[in-house]
PDB file of N, CA and C in Angstrom:
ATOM      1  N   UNK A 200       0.858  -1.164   0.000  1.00  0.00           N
ATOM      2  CA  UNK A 200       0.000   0.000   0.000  1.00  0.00           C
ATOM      3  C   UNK A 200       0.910   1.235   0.000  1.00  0.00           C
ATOM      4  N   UNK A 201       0.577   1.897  -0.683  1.00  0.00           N
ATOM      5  CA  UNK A 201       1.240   3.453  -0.541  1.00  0.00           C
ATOM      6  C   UNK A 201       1.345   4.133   0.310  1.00  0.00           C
ATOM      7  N   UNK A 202       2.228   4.961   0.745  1.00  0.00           N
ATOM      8  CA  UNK A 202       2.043   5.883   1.611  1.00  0.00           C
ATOM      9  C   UNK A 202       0.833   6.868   2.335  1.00  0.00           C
ATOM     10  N   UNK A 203       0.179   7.596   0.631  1.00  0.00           N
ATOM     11  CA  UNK A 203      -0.614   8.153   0.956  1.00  0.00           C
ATOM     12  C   UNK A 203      -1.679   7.191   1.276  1.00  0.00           C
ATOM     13  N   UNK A 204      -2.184   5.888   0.328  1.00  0.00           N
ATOM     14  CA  UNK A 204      -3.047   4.952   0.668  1.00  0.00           C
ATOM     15  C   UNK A 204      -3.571   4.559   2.176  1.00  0.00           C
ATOM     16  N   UNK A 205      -2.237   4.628   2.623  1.00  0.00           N
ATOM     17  CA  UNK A 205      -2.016   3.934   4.161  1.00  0.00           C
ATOM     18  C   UNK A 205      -2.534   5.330   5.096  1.00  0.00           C
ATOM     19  N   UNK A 206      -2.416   6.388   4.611  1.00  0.00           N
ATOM     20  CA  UNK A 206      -2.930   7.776   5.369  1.00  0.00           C
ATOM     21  C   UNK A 206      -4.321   7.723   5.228  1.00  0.00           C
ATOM     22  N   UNK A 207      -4.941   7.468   4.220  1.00  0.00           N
ATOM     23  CA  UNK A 207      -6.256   7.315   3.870  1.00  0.00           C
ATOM     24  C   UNK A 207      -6.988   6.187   4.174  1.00  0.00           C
ATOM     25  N   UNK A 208      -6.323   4.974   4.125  1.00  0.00           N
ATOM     26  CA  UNK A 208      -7.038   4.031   5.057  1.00  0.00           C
ATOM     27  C   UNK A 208      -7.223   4.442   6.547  1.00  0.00           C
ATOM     28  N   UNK A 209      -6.091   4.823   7.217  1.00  0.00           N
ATOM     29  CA  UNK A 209      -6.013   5.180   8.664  1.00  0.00           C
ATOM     30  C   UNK A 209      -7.187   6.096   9.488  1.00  0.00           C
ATOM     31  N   UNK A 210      -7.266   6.991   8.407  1.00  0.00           N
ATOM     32  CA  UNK A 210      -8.525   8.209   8.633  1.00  0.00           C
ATOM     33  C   UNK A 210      -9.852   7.369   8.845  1.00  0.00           C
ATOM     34  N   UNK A 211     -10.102   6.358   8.848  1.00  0.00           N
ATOM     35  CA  UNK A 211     -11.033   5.939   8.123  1.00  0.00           C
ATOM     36  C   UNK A 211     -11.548   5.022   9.505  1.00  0.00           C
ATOM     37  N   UNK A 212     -12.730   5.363   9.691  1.00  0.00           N
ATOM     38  CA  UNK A 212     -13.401   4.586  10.933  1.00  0.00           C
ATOM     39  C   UNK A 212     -13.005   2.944  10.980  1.00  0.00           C
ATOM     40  N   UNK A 213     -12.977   2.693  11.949  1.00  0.00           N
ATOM     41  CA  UNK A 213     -13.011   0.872  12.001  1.00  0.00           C
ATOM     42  C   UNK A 213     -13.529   0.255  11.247  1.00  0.00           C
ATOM     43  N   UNK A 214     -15.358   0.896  11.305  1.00  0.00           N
ATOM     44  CA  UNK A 214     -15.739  -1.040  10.584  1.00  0.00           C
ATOM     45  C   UNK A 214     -15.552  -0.225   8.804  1.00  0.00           C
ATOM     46  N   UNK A 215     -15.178   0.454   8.512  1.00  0.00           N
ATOM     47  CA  UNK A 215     -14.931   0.743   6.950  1.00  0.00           C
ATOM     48  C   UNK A 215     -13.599   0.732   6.499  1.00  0.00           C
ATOM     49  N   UNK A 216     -12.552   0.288   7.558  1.00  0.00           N
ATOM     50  CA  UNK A 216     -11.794   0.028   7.358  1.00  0.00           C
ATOM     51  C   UNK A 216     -11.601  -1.757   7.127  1.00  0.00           C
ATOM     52  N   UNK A 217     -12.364  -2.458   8.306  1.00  0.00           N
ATOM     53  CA  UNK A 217     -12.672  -3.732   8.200  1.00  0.00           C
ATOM     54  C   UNK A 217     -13.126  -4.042   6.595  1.00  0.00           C
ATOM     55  N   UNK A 218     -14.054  -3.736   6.051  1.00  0.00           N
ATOM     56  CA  UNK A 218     -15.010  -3.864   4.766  1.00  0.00           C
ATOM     57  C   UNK A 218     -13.668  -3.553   3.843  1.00  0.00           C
ATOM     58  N   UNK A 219     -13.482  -2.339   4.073  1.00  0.00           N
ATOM     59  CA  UNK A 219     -11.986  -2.659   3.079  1.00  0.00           C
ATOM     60  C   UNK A 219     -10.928  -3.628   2.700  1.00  0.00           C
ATOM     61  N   UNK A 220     -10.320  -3.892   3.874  1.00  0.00           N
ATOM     62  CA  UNK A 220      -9.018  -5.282   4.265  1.00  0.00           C
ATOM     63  C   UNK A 220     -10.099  -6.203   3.615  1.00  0.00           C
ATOM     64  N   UNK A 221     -11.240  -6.595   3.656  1.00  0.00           N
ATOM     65  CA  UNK A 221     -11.773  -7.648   3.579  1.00  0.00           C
ATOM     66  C   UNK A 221     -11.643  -8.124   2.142  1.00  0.00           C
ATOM     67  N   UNK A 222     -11.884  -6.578   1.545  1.00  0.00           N
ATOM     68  CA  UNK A 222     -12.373  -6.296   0.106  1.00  0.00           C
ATOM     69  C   UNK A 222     -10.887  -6.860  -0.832  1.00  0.00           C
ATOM     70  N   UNK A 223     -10.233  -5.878  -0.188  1.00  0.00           N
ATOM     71  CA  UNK A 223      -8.626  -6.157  -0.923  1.00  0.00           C
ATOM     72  C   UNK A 223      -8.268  -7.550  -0.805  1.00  0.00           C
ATOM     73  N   UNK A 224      -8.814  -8.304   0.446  1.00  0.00           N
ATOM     74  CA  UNK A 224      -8.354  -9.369   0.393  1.00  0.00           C
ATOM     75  C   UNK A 224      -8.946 -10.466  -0.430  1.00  0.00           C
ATOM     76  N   UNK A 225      -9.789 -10.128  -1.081  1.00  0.00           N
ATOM     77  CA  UNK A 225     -10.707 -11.222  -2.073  1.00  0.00           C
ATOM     78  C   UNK A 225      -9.864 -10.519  -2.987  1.00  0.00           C
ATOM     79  N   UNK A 226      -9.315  -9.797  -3.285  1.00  0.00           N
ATOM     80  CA  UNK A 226      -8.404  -9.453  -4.767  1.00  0.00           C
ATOM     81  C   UNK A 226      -7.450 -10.538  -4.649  1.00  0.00           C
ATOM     82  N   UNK A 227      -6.484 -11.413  -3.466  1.00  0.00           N
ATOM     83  CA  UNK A 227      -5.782 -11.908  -3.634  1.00  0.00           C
ATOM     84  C   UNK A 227      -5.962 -13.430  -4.484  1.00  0.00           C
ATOM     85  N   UNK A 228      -7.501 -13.496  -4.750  1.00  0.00           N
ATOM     86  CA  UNK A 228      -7.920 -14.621  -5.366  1.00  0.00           C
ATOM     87  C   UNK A 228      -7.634 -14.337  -7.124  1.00  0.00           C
ATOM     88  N   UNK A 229      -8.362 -13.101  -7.694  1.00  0.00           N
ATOM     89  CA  UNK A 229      -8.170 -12.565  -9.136  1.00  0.00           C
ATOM     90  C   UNK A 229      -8.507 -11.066  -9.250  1.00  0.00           C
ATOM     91  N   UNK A 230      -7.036 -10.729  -9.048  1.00  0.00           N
ATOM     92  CA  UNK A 230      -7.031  -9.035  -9.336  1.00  0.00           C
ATOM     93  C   UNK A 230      -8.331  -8.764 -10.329  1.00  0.00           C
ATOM     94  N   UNK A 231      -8.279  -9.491 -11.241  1.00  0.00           N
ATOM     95  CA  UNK A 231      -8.988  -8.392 -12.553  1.00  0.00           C
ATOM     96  C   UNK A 231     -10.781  -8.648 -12.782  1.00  0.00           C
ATOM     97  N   UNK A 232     -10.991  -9.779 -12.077  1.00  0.00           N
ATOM     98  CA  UNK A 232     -12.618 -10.266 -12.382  1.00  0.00           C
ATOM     99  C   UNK A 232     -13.214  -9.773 -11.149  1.00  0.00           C
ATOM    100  N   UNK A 233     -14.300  -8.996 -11.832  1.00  0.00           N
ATOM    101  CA  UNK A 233     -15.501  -8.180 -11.083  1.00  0.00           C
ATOM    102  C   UNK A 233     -16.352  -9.467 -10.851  1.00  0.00           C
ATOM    103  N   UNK A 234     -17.101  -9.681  -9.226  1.00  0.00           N
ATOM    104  CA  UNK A 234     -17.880 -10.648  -8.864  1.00  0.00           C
ATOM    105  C   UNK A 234     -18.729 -10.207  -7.437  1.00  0.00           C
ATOM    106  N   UNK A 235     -19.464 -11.143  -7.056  1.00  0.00           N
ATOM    107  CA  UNK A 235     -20.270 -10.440  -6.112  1.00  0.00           C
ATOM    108  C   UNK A 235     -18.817  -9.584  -4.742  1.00  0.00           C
ATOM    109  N   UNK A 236     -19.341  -8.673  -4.257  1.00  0.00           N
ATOM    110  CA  UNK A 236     -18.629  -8.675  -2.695  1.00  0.00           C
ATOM    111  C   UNK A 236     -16.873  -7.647  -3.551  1.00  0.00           C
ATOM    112  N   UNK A 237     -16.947  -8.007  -4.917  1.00  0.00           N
ATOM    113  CA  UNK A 237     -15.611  -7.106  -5.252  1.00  0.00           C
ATOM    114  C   UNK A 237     -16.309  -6.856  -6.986  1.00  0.00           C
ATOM    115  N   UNK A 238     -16.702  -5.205  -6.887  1.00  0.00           N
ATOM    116  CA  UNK A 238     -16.569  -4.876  -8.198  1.00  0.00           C
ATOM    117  C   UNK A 238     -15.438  -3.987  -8.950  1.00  0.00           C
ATOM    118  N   UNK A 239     -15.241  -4.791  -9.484  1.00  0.00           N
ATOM    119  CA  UNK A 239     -13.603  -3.931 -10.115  1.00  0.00           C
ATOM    120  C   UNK A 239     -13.994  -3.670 -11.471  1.00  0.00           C
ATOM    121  N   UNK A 240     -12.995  -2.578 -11.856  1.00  0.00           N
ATOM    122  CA  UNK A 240     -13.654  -1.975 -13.118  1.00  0.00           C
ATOM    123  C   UNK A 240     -11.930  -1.424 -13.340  1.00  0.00           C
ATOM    124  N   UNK A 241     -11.721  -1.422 -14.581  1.00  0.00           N
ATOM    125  CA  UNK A 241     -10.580  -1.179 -15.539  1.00  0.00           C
ATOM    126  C   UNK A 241     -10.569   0.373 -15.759  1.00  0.00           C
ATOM    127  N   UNK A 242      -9.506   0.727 -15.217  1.00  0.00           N
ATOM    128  CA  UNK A 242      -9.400   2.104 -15.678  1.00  0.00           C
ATOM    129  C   UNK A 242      -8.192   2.941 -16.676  1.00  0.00           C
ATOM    130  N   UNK A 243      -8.403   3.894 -17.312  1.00  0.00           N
ATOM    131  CA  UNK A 243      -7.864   4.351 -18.551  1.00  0.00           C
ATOM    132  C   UNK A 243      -6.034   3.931 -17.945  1.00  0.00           C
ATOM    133  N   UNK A 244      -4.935   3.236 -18.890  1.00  0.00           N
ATOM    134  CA  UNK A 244      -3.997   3.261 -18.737  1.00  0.00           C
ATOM    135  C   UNK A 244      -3.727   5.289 -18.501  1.00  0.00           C
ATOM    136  N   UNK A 245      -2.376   4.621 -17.735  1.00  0.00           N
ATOM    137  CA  UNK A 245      -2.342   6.170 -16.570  1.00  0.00           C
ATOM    138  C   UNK A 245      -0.933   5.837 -16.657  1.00  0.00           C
ATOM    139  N   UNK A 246       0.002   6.554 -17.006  1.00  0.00           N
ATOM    140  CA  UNK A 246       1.141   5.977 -17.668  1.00  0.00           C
ATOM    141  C   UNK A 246       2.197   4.881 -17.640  1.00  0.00           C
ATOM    142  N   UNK A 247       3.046   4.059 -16.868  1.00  0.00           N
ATOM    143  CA  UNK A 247       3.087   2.842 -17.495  1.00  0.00           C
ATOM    144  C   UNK A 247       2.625   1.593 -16.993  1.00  0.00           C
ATOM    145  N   UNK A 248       1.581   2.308 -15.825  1.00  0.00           N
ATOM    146  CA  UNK A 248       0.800   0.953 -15.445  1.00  0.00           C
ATOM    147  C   UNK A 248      -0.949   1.244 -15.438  1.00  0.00           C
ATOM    148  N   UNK A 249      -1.467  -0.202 -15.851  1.00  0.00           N
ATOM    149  CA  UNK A 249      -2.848  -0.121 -15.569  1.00  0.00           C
ATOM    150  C   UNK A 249      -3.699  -0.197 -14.262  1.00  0.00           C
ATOM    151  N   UNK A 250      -4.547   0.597 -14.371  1.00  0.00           N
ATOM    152  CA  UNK A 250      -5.232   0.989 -13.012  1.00  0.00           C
ATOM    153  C   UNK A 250      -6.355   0.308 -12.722  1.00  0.00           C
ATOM    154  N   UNK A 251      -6.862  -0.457 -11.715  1.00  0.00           N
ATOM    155  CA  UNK A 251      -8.177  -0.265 -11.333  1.00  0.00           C
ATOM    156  C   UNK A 251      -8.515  -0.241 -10.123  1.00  0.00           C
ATOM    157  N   UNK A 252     -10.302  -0.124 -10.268  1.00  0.00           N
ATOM    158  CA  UNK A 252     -10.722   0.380  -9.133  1.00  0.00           C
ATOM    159  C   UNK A 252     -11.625  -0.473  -8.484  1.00  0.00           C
ATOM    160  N   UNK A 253     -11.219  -0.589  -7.473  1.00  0.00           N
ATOM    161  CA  UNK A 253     -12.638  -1.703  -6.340  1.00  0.00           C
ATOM    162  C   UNK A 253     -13.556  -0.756  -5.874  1.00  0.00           C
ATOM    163  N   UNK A 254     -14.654  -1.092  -5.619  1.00  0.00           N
ATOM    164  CA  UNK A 254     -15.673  -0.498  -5.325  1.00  0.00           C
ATOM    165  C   UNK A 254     -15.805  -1.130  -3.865  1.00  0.00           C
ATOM    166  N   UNK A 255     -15.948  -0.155  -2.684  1.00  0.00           N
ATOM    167  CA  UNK A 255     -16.248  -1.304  -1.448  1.00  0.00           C
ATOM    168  C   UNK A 255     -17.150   0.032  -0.946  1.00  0.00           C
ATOM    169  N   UNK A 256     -18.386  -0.092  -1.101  1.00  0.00           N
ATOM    170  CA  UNK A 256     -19.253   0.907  -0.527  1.00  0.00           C
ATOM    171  C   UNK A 256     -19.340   2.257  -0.925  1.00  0.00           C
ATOM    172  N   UNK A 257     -18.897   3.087  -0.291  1.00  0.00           N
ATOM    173  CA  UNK A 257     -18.789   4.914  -0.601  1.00  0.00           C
ATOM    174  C   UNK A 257     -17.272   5.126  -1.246  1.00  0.00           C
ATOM    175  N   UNK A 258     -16.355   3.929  -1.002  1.00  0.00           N
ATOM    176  CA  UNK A 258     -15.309   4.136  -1.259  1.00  0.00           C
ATOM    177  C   UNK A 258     -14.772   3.527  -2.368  1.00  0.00           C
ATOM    178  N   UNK A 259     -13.337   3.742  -2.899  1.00  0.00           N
ATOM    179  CA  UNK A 259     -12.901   3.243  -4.092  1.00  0.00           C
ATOM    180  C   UNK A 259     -11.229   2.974  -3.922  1.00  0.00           C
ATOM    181  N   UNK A 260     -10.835   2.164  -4.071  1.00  0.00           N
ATOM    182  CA  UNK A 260      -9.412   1.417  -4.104  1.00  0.00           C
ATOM    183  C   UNK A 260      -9.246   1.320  -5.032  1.00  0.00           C
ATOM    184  N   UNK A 261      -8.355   2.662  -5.512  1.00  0.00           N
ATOM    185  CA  UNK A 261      -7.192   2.010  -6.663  1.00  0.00           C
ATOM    186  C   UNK A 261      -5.944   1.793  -6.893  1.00  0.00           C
ATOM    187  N   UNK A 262      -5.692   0.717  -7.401  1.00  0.00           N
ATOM    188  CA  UNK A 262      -4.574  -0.485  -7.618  1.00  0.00           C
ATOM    189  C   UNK A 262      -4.113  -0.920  -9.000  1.00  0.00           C
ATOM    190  N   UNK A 263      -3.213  -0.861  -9.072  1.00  0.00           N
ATOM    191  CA  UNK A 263      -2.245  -1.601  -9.841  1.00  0.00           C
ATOM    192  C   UNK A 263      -1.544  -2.586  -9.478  1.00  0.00           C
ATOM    193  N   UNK A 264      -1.448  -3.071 -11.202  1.00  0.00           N
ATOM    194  CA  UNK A 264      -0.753  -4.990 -10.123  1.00  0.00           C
ATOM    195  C   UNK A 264       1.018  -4.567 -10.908  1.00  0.00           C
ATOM    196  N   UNK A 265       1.910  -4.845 -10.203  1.00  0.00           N
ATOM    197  CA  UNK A 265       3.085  -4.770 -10.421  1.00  0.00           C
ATOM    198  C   UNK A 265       4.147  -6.167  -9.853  1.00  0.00           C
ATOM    199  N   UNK A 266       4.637  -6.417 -10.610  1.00  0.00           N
ATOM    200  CA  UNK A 266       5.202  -7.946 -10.678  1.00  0.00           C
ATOM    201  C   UNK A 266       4.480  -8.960  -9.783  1.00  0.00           C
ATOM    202  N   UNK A 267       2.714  -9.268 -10.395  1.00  0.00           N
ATOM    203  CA  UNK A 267       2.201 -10.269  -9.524  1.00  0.00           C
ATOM    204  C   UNK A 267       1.838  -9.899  -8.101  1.00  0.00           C
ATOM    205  N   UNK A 268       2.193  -8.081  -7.899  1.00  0.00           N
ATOM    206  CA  UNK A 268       1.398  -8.105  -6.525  1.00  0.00           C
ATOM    207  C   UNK A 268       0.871  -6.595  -6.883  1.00  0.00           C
ATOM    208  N   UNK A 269      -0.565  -6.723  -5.675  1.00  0.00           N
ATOM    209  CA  UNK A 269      -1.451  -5.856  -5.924  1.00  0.00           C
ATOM    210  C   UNK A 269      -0.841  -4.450  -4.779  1.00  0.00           C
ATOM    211  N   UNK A 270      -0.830  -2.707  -5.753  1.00  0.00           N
ATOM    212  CA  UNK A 270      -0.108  -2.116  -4.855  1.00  0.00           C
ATOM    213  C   UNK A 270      -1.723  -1.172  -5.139  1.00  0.00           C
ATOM    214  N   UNK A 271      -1.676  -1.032  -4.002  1.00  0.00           N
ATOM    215  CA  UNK A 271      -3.015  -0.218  -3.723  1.00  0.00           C
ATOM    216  C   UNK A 271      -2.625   1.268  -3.510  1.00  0.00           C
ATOM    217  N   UNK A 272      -2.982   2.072  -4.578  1.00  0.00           N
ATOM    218  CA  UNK A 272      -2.099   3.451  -4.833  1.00  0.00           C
ATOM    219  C   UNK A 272      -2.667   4.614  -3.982  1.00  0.00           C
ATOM    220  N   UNK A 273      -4.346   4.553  -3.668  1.00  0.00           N
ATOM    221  CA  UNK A 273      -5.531   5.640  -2.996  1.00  0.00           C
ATOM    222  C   UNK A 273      -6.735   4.703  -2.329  1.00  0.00           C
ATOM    223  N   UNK A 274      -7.154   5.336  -1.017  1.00  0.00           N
ATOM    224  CA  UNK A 274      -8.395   4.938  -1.101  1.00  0.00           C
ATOM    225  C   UNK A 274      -9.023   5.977  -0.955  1.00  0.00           C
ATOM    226  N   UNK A 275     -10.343   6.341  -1.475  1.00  0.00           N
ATOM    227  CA  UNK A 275     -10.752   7.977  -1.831  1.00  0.00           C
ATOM    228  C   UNK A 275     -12.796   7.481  -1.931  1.00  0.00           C
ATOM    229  N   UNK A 276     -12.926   8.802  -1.227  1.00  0.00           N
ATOM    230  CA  UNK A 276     -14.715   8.307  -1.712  1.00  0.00           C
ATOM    231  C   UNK A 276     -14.847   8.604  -2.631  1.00  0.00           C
ATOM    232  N   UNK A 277     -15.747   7.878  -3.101  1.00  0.00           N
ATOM    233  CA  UNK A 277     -17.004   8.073  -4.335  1.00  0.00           C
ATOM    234  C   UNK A 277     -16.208   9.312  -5.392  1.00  0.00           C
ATOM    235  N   UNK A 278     -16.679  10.427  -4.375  1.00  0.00           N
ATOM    236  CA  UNK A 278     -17.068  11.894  -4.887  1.00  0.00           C
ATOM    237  C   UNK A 278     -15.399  11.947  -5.767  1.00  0.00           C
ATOM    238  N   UNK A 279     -14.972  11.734  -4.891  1.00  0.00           N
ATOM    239  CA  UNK A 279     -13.598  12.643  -5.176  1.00  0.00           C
ATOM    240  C   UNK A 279     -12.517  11.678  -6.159  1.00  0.00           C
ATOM    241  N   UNK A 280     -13.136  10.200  -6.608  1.00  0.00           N
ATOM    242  CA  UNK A 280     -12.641   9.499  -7.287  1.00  0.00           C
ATOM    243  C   UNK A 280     -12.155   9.553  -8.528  1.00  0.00           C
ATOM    244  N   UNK A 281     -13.478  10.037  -9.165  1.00  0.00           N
ATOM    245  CA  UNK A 281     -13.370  10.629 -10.476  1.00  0.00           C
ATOM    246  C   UNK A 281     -12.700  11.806 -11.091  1.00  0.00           C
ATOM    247  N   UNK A 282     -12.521  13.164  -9.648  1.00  0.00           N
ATOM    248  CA  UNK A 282     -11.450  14.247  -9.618  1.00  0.00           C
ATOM    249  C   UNK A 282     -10.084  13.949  -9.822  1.00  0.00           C
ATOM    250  N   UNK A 283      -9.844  12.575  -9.527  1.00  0.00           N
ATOM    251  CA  UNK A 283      -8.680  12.367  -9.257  1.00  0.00           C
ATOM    252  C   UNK A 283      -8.041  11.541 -10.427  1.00  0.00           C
ATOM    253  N   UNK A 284      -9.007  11.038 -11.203  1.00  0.00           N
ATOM    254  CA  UNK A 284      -8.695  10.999 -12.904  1.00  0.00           C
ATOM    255  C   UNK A 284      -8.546  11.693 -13.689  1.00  0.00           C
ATOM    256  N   UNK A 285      -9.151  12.647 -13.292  1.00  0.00           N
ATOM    257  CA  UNK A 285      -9.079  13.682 -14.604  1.00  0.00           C
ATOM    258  C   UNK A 285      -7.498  14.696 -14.466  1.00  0.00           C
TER     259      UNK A 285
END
């Protein structure tokens, strides 16, 4: 997890932090397939790695996979997810 990631998880009440760990941790089964409990969605290459995003409630985890492991770059609500693409 990133630095800032790890600042932004921290902020973050207990049980939505729980729902998170939980969330990331069903990624360790298949980063890339959206299924119940983890919706992941592919986001625009962002320069030399591909991005995506988990959906775990109000919030959004995005990650890139880099040599076979998942580095979780932000966790950011909803709102401010899409600011942060553009």
């Amino acid at each position: 997890m990133s630095r800032t990631a790890e600042k932004e998880f921290n902020s973050l009440d207990k049980q939505t932090q729980e729902r998170i760990r939980g969330a990331l941790k069903e990624l360790e089964n298949d980063p890339f397939q959206p299924r119940p409990k983890a919706d992941i969605k592919k986001l625009h290459k962002m320069s030399k790695h591909e991005f995506y995003r988990l959906r775990v409630g109000n919030y959004r985890a995005i990650y890139a996979i880099e040599n076979m492991t998942i580095k979780v770059t932000r966790i950011i609500p909803r709102g401010k997810c899409y600011d942060w693409l553009e």
